[in-house]
Amino acid sequence: MLKGLGGLGDMAKMMKSAQELQTKMAEMQEELHSVMVTGEAGAGLVKATASAKGELKGLDIDPSIFTSDNKEVVEDLILAAVKDAQTKATVKAQEEMARLTESMGLPKDIKLPFDAQ
């Protein structure tokens, strides 16, 4: 049908694929709100749960670490657990993006202009 238009048929196909990818990426970004990761510090004494979008969802602190002279240690453990959860969230989001792009026949490490990580 578009035979006489030369490369425009390929361009239309490419644009359709790009739109499909963008739609799937938007769906994946929404799904990342419900995917949870848990970061830990102090051998599991402090656990932070975050969505794969990096939003802190929960904090679990073992009561055994609460003593008056451990205040700074507890604060450090909380920060470490939150950072660990955020790092895991970033990794999970990147893994999901790689899975999506590979399923579309693109290189898993491709950088897309509408990649909202």
mmCIF file with all atom_site columns, C-alpha atoms in Angstrom:
data_model
loop_
_atom_site.group_PDB
_atom_site.id
_atom_site.type_symbol
_atom_site.label_atom_id
_atom_site.label_alt_id
_atom_site.label_comp_id
_atom_site.label_asym_id
_atom_site.label_entity_id
_atom_site.label_seq_id
_atom_site.pdbx_PDB_ins_code
_atom_site.Cartn_x
_atom_site.Cartn_y
_atom_site.Cartn_z
_atom_site.occupancy
_atom_site.B_iso_or_equiv
_atom_site.pdbx_formal_charge
_atom_site.auth_seq_id
_atom_site.auth_comp_id
_atom_site.auth_asym_id
_atom_site.auth_atom_id
_atom_site.pdbx_PDB_model_num
ATOM 1   C CA . MET A 1 1   ? 0.000  0.000  0.000  1.00 0.00 ? 1   MET A CA 1
ATOM 2   C CA . LEU A 1 2   ? 2.758  2.437  0.873  1.00 0.00 ? 2   LEU A CA 1
ATOM 3   C CA . LYS A 1 3   ? 5.135  0.919  -1.656 1.00 0.00 ? 3   LYS A CA 1
ATOM 4   C CA . GLY A 1 4   ? 5.369  4.090  -3.717 1.00 0.00 ? 4   GLY A CA 1
ATOM 5   C CA . LEU A 1 5   ? 6.262  6.188  -0.679 1.00 0.00 ? 5   LEU A CA 1
ATOM 6   C CA . GLY A 1 6   ? 9.679  4.636  -0.191 1.00 0.00 ? 6   GLY A CA 1
ATOM 7   C CA . GLY A 1 7   ? 10.905 4.803  3.406  1.00 0.00 ? 7   GLY A CA 1
ATOM 8   C CA . LEU A 1 8   ? 7.736  6.442  4.737  1.00 0.00 ? 8   LEU A CA 1
ATOM 9   C CA . GLY A 1 9   ? 6.132  3.038  5.294  1.00 0.00 ? 9   GLY A CA 1
ATOM 10  C CA . ASP A 1 10  ? 9.039  2.061  7.515  1.00 0.00 ? 10  ASP A CA 1
ATOM 11  C CA . MET A 1 11  ? 8.776  5.407  9.306  1.00 0.00 ? 11  MET A CA 1
ATOM 12  C CA . ALA A 1 12  ? 5.084  4.817  10.017 1.00 0.00 ? 12  ALA A CA 1
ATOM 13  C CA . LYS A 1 13  ? 5.884  1.351  11.350 1.00 0.00 ? 13  LYS A CA 1
ATOM 14  C CA . MET A 1 14  ? 8.644  2.780  13.532 1.00 0.00 ? 14  MET A CA 1
ATOM 15  C CA . MET A 1 15  ? 6.343  5.509  14.895 1.00 0.00 ? 15  MET A CA 1
ATOM 16  C CA . LYS A 1 16  ? 3.695  2.920  15.720 1.00 0.00 ? 16  LYS A CA 1
ATOM 17  C CA . SER A 1 17  ? 6.301  0.836  17.569 1.00 0.00 ? 17  SER A CA 1
ATOM 18  C CA . ALA A 1 18  ? 7.483  3.917  19.475 1.00 0.00 ? 18  ALA A CA 1
ATOM 19  C CA . GLN A 1 19  ? 3.911  4.723  20.517 1.00 0.00 ? 19  GLN A CA 1
ATOM 20  C CA . GLU A 1 20  ? 3.375  1.131  21.626 1.00 0.00 ? 20  GLU A CA 1
ATOM 21  C CA . LEU A 1 21  ? 6.597  1.241  23.649 1.00 0.00 ? 21  LEU A CA 1
ATOM 22  C CA . GLN A 1 22  ? 5.618  4.525  25.267 1.00 0.00 ? 22  GLN A CA 1
ATOM 23  C CA . THR A 1 23  ? 2.227  3.083  26.257 1.00 0.00 ? 23  THR A CA 1
ATOM 24  C CA . LYS A 1 24  ? 3.836  -0.026 27.734 1.00 0.00 ? 24  LYS A CA 1
ATOM 25  C CA . MET A 1 25  ? 6.364  2.105  29.601 1.00 0.00 ? 25  MET A CA 1
ATOM 26  C CA . ALA A 1 26  ? 3.593  4.213  31.126 1.00 0.00 ? 26  ALA A CA 1
ATOM 27  C CA . GLU A 1 27  ? 1.848  1.022  32.252 1.00 0.00 ? 27  GLU A CA 1
ATOM 28  C CA . MET A 1 28  ? 5.095  -0.273 33.738 1.00 0.00 ? 28  MET A CA 1
ATOM 29  C CA . GLN A 1 29  ? 5.683  3.003  35.586 1.00 0.00 ? 29  GLN A CA 1
ATOM 30  C CA . GLU A 1 30  ? 2.234  2.617  37.195 1.00 0.00 ? 30  GLU A CA 1
ATOM 31  C CA . GLU A 1 31  ? 2.985  -0.995 38.129 1.00 0.00 ? 31  GLU A CA 1
ATOM 32  C CA . LEU A 1 32  ? 6.199  0.089  39.868 1.00 0.00 ? 32  LEU A CA 1
ATOM 33  C CA . HIS A 1 33  ? 4.049  1.804  42.508 1.00 0.00 ? 33  HIS A CA 1
ATOM 34  C CA . SER A 1 34  ? 2.878  -1.630 43.690 1.00 0.00 ? 34  SER A CA 1
ATOM 35  C CA . VAL A 1 35  ? 6.211  -3.477 43.455 1.00 0.00 ? 35  VAL A CA 1
ATOM 36  C CA . MET A 1 36  ? 7.855  -3.447 46.887 1.00 0.00 ? 36  MET A CA 1
ATOM 37  C CA . VAL A 1 37  ? 11.511 -3.802 47.855 1.00 0.00 ? 37  VAL A CA 1
ATOM 38  C CA . THR A 1 38  ? 13.000 -3.986 51.359 1.00 0.00 ? 38  THR A CA 1
ATOM 39  C CA . GLY A 1 39  ? 16.281 -2.442 52.426 1.00 0.00 ? 39  GLY A CA 1
ATOM 40  C CA . GLU A 1 40  ? 18.034 -3.543 55.600 1.00 0.00 ? 40  GLU A CA 1
ATOM 41  C CA . ALA A 1 41  ? 20.661 -2.230 57.989 1.00 0.00 ? 41  ALA A CA 1
ATOM 42  C CA . GLY A 1 42  ? 22.238 -3.545 61.167 1.00 0.00 ? 42  GLY A CA 1
ATOM 43  C CA . ALA A 1 43  ? 21.889 -7.189 60.090 1.00 0.00 ? 43  ALA A CA 1
ATOM 44  C CA . GLY A 1 44  ? 18.145 -6.752 59.693 1.00 0.00 ? 44  GLY A CA 1
ATOM 45  C CA . LEU A 1 45  ? 17.526 -4.764 62.881 1.00 0.00 ? 45  LEU A CA 1
ATOM 46  C CA . VAL A 1 46  ? 16.127 -1.939 60.760 1.00 0.00 ? 46  VAL A CA 1
ATOM 47  C CA . LYS A 1 47  ? 14.120 -2.633 57.617 1.00 0.00 ? 47  LYS A CA 1
ATOM 48  C CA . ALA A 1 48  ? 12.715 -0.040 55.225 1.00 0.00 ? 48  ALA A CA 1
ATOM 49  C CA . THR A 1 49  ? 10.129 -0.985 52.618 1.00 0.00 ? 49  THR A CA 1
ATOM 50  C CA . ALA A 1 50  ? 9.754  1.147  49.497 1.00 0.00 ? 50  ALA A CA 1
ATOM 51  C CA . SER A 1 51  ? 7.940  0.935  46.205 1.00 0.00 ? 51  SER A CA 1
ATOM 52  C CA . ALA A 1 52  ? 10.054 0.360  43.115 1.00 0.00 ? 52  ALA A CA 1
ATOM 53  C CA . LYS A 1 53  ? 9.406  4.055  42.427 1.00 0.00 ? 53  LYS A CA 1
ATOM 54  C CA . GLY A 1 54  ? 11.453 4.827  45.568 1.00 0.00 ? 54  GLY A CA 1
ATOM 55  C CA . GLU A 1 55  ? 8.563  5.902  47.806 1.00 0.00 ? 55  GLU A CA 1
ATOM 56  C CA . LEU A 1 56  ? 9.098  4.886  51.435 1.00 0.00 ? 56  LEU A CA 1
ATOM 57  C CA . LYS A 1 57  ? 6.138  2.703  52.476 1.00 0.00 ? 57  LYS A CA 1
ATOM 58  C CA . GLY A 1 58  ? 7.157  1.217  55.812 1.00 0.00 ? 58  GLY A CA 1
ATOM 59  C CA . LEU A 1 59  ? 9.791  1.061  58.496 1.00 0.00 ? 59  LEU A CA 1
ATOM 60  C CA . ASP A 1 60  ? 10.377 -1.867 60.876 1.00 0.00 ? 60  ASP A CA 1
ATOM 61  C CA . ILE A 1 61  ? 12.730 -1.355 63.803 1.00 0.00 ? 61  ILE A CA 1
ATOM 62  C CA . ASP A 1 62  ? 13.679 -4.141 66.201 1.00 0.00 ? 62  ASP A CA 1
ATOM 63  C CA . PRO A 1 63  ? 12.865 -2.865 69.722 1.00 0.00 ? 63  PRO A CA 1
ATOM 64  C CA . SER A 1 64  ? 16.128 -4.269 71.086 1.00 0.00 ? 64  SER A CA 1
ATOM 65  C CA . ILE A 1 65  ? 18.070 -1.320 69.659 1.00 0.00 ? 65  ILE A CA 1
ATOM 66  C CA . PHE A 1 66  ? 16.143 1.321  71.602 1.00 0.00 ? 66  PHE A CA 1
ATOM 67  C CA . THR A 1 67  ? 18.298 2.512  74.450 1.00 0.00 ? 67  THR A CA 1
ATOM 68  C CA . SER A 1 68  ? 19.067 6.098  75.333 1.00 0.00 ? 68  SER A CA 1
ATOM 69  C CA . ASP A 1 69  ? 22.742 5.798  74.397 1.00 0.00 ? 69  ASP A CA 1
ATOM 70  C CA . ASN A 1 70  ? 21.937 4.254  70.978 1.00 0.00 ? 70  ASN A CA 1
ATOM 71  C CA . LYS A 1 71  ? 20.070 7.261  69.549 1.00 0.00 ? 71  LYS A CA 1
ATOM 72  C CA . GLU A 1 72  ? 22.716 8.118  66.923 1.00 0.00 ? 72  GLU A CA 1
ATOM 73  C CA . VAL A 1 73  ? 23.188 4.461  66.016 1.00 0.00 ? 73  VAL A CA 1
ATOM 74  C CA . VAL A 1 74  ? 19.442 4.021  65.505 1.00 0.00 ? 74  VAL A CA 1
ATOM 75  C CA . GLU A 1 75  ? 19.291 7.152  63.353 1.00 0.00 ? 75  GLU A CA 1
ATOM 76  C CA . ASP A 1 76  ? 22.223 5.906  61.251 1.00 0.00 ? 76  ASP A CA 1
ATOM 77  C CA . LEU A 1 77  ? 20.618 2.485  60.845 1.00 0.00 ? 77  LEU A CA 1
ATOM 78  C CA . ILE A 1 78  ? 17.336 4.054  59.737 1.00 0.00 ? 78  ILE A CA 1
ATOM 79  C CA . LEU A 1 79  ? 19.096 6.184  57.129 1.00 0.00 ? 79  LEU A CA 1
ATOM 80  C CA . ALA A 1 80  ? 21.119 3.202  55.921 1.00 0.00 ? 80  ALA A CA 1
ATOM 81  C CA . ALA A 1 81  ? 17.996 1.032  55.578 1.00 0.00 ? 81  ALA A CA 1
ATOM 82  C CA . VAL A 1 82  ? 16.138 3.763  53.680 1.00 0.00 ? 82  VAL A CA 1
ATOM 83  C CA . LYS A 1 83  ? 19.092 4.299  51.319 1.00 0.00 ? 83  LYS A CA 1
ATOM 84  C CA . ASP A 1 84  ? 19.340 0.540  50.773 1.00 0.00 ? 84  ASP A CA 1
ATOM 85  C CA . ALA A 1 85  ? 15.631 0.364  49.913 1.00 0.00 ? 85  ALA A CA 1
ATOM 86  C CA . GLN A 1 86  ? 15.944 3.302  47.518 1.00 0.00 ? 86  GLN A CA 1
ATOM 87  C CA . THR A 1 87  ? 18.938 1.693  45.812 1.00 0.00 ? 87  THR A CA 1
ATOM 88  C CA . LYS A 1 88  ? 17.024 -1.575 45.446 1.00 0.00 ? 88  LYS A CA 1
ATOM 89  C CA . ALA A 1 89  ? 14.042 0.371  44.074 1.00 0.00 ? 89  ALA A CA 1
ATOM 90  C CA . THR A 1 90  ? 16.228 1.965  41.409 1.00 0.00 ? 90  THR A CA 1
ATOM 91  C CA . VAL A 1 91  ? 17.719 -1.405 40.459 1.00 0.00 ? 91  VAL A CA 1
ATOM 92  C CA . LYS A 1 92  ? 14.256 -2.993 40.264 1.00 0.00 ? 92  LYS A CA 1
ATOM 93  C CA . ALA A 1 93  ? 12.943 -0.177 38.062 1.00 0.00 ? 93  ALA A CA 1
ATOM 94  C CA . GLN A 1 94  ? 15.958 -0.548 35.753 1.00 0.00 ? 94  GLN A CA 1
ATOM 95  C CA . GLU A 1 95  ? 15.426 -4.310 35.564 1.00 0.00 ? 95  GLU A CA 1
ATOM 96  C CA . GLU A 1 96  ? 11.767 -3.813 34.648 1.00 0.00 ? 96  GLU A CA 1
ATOM 97  C CA . MET A 1 97  ? 12.706 -1.250 32.001 1.00 0.00 ? 97  MET A CA 1
ATOM 98  C CA . ALA A 1 98  ? 15.302 -3.621 30.516 1.00 0.00 ? 98  ALA A CA 1
ATOM 99  C CA . ARG A 1 99  ? 12.730 -6.429 30.453 1.00 0.00 ? 99  ARG A CA 1
ATOM 100 C CA . LEU A 1 100 ? 10.240 -4.182 28.664 1.00 0.00 ? 100 LEU A CA 1
ATOM 101 C CA . THR A 1 101 ? 12.666 -2.883 26.043 1.00 0.00 ? 101 THR A CA 1
ATOM 102 C CA . GLU A 1 102 ? 14.006 -6.390 25.348 1.00 0.00 ? 102 GLU A CA 1
ATOM 103 C CA . SER A 1 103 ? 10.447 -7.655 24.875 1.00 0.00 ? 103 SER A CA 1
ATOM 104 C CA . MET A 1 104 ? 10.033 -4.968 22.199 1.00 0.00 ? 104 MET A CA 1
ATOM 105 C CA . GLY A 1 105 ? 13.204 -6.106 20.415 1.00 0.00 ? 105 GLY A CA 1
ATOM 106 C CA . LEU A 1 106 ? 15.294 -3.158 21.627 1.00 0.00 ? 106 LEU A CA 1
ATOM 107 C CA . PRO A 1 107 ? 18.638 -3.333 23.447 1.00 0.00 ? 107 PRO A CA 1
ATOM 108 C CA . LYS A 1 108 ? 18.047 -3.644 27.205 1.00 0.00 ? 108 LYS A CA 1
ATOM 109 C CA . ASP A 1 109 ? 20.320 -0.688 27.979 1.00 0.00 ? 109 ASP A CA 1
ATOM 110 C CA . ILE A 1 110 ? 18.770 1.723  25.462 1.00 0.00 ? 110 ILE A CA 1
ATOM 111 C CA . LYS A 1 111 ? 18.184 5.252  26.770 1.00 0.00 ? 111 LYS A CA 1
ATOM 112 C CA . LEU A 1 112 ? 14.807 6.555  25.651 1.00 0.00 ? 112 LEU A CA 1
ATOM 113 C CA . PRO A 1 113 ? 13.737 10.217 25.744 1.00 0.00 ? 113 PRO A CA 1
ATOM 114 C CA . PHE A 1 114 ? 10.494 9.378  27.584 1.00 0.00 ? 114 PHE A CA 1
ATOM 115 C CA . ASP A 1 115 ? 12.159 7.048  30.112 1.00 0.00 ? 115 ASP A CA 1
ATOM 116 C CA . ALA A 1 116 ? 10.774 8.387  33.413 1.00 0.00 ? 116 ALA A CA 1
ATOM 117 C CA . GLN A 1 117 ? 12.789 6.579  36.046 1.00 0.00 ? 117 GLN A CA 1
#
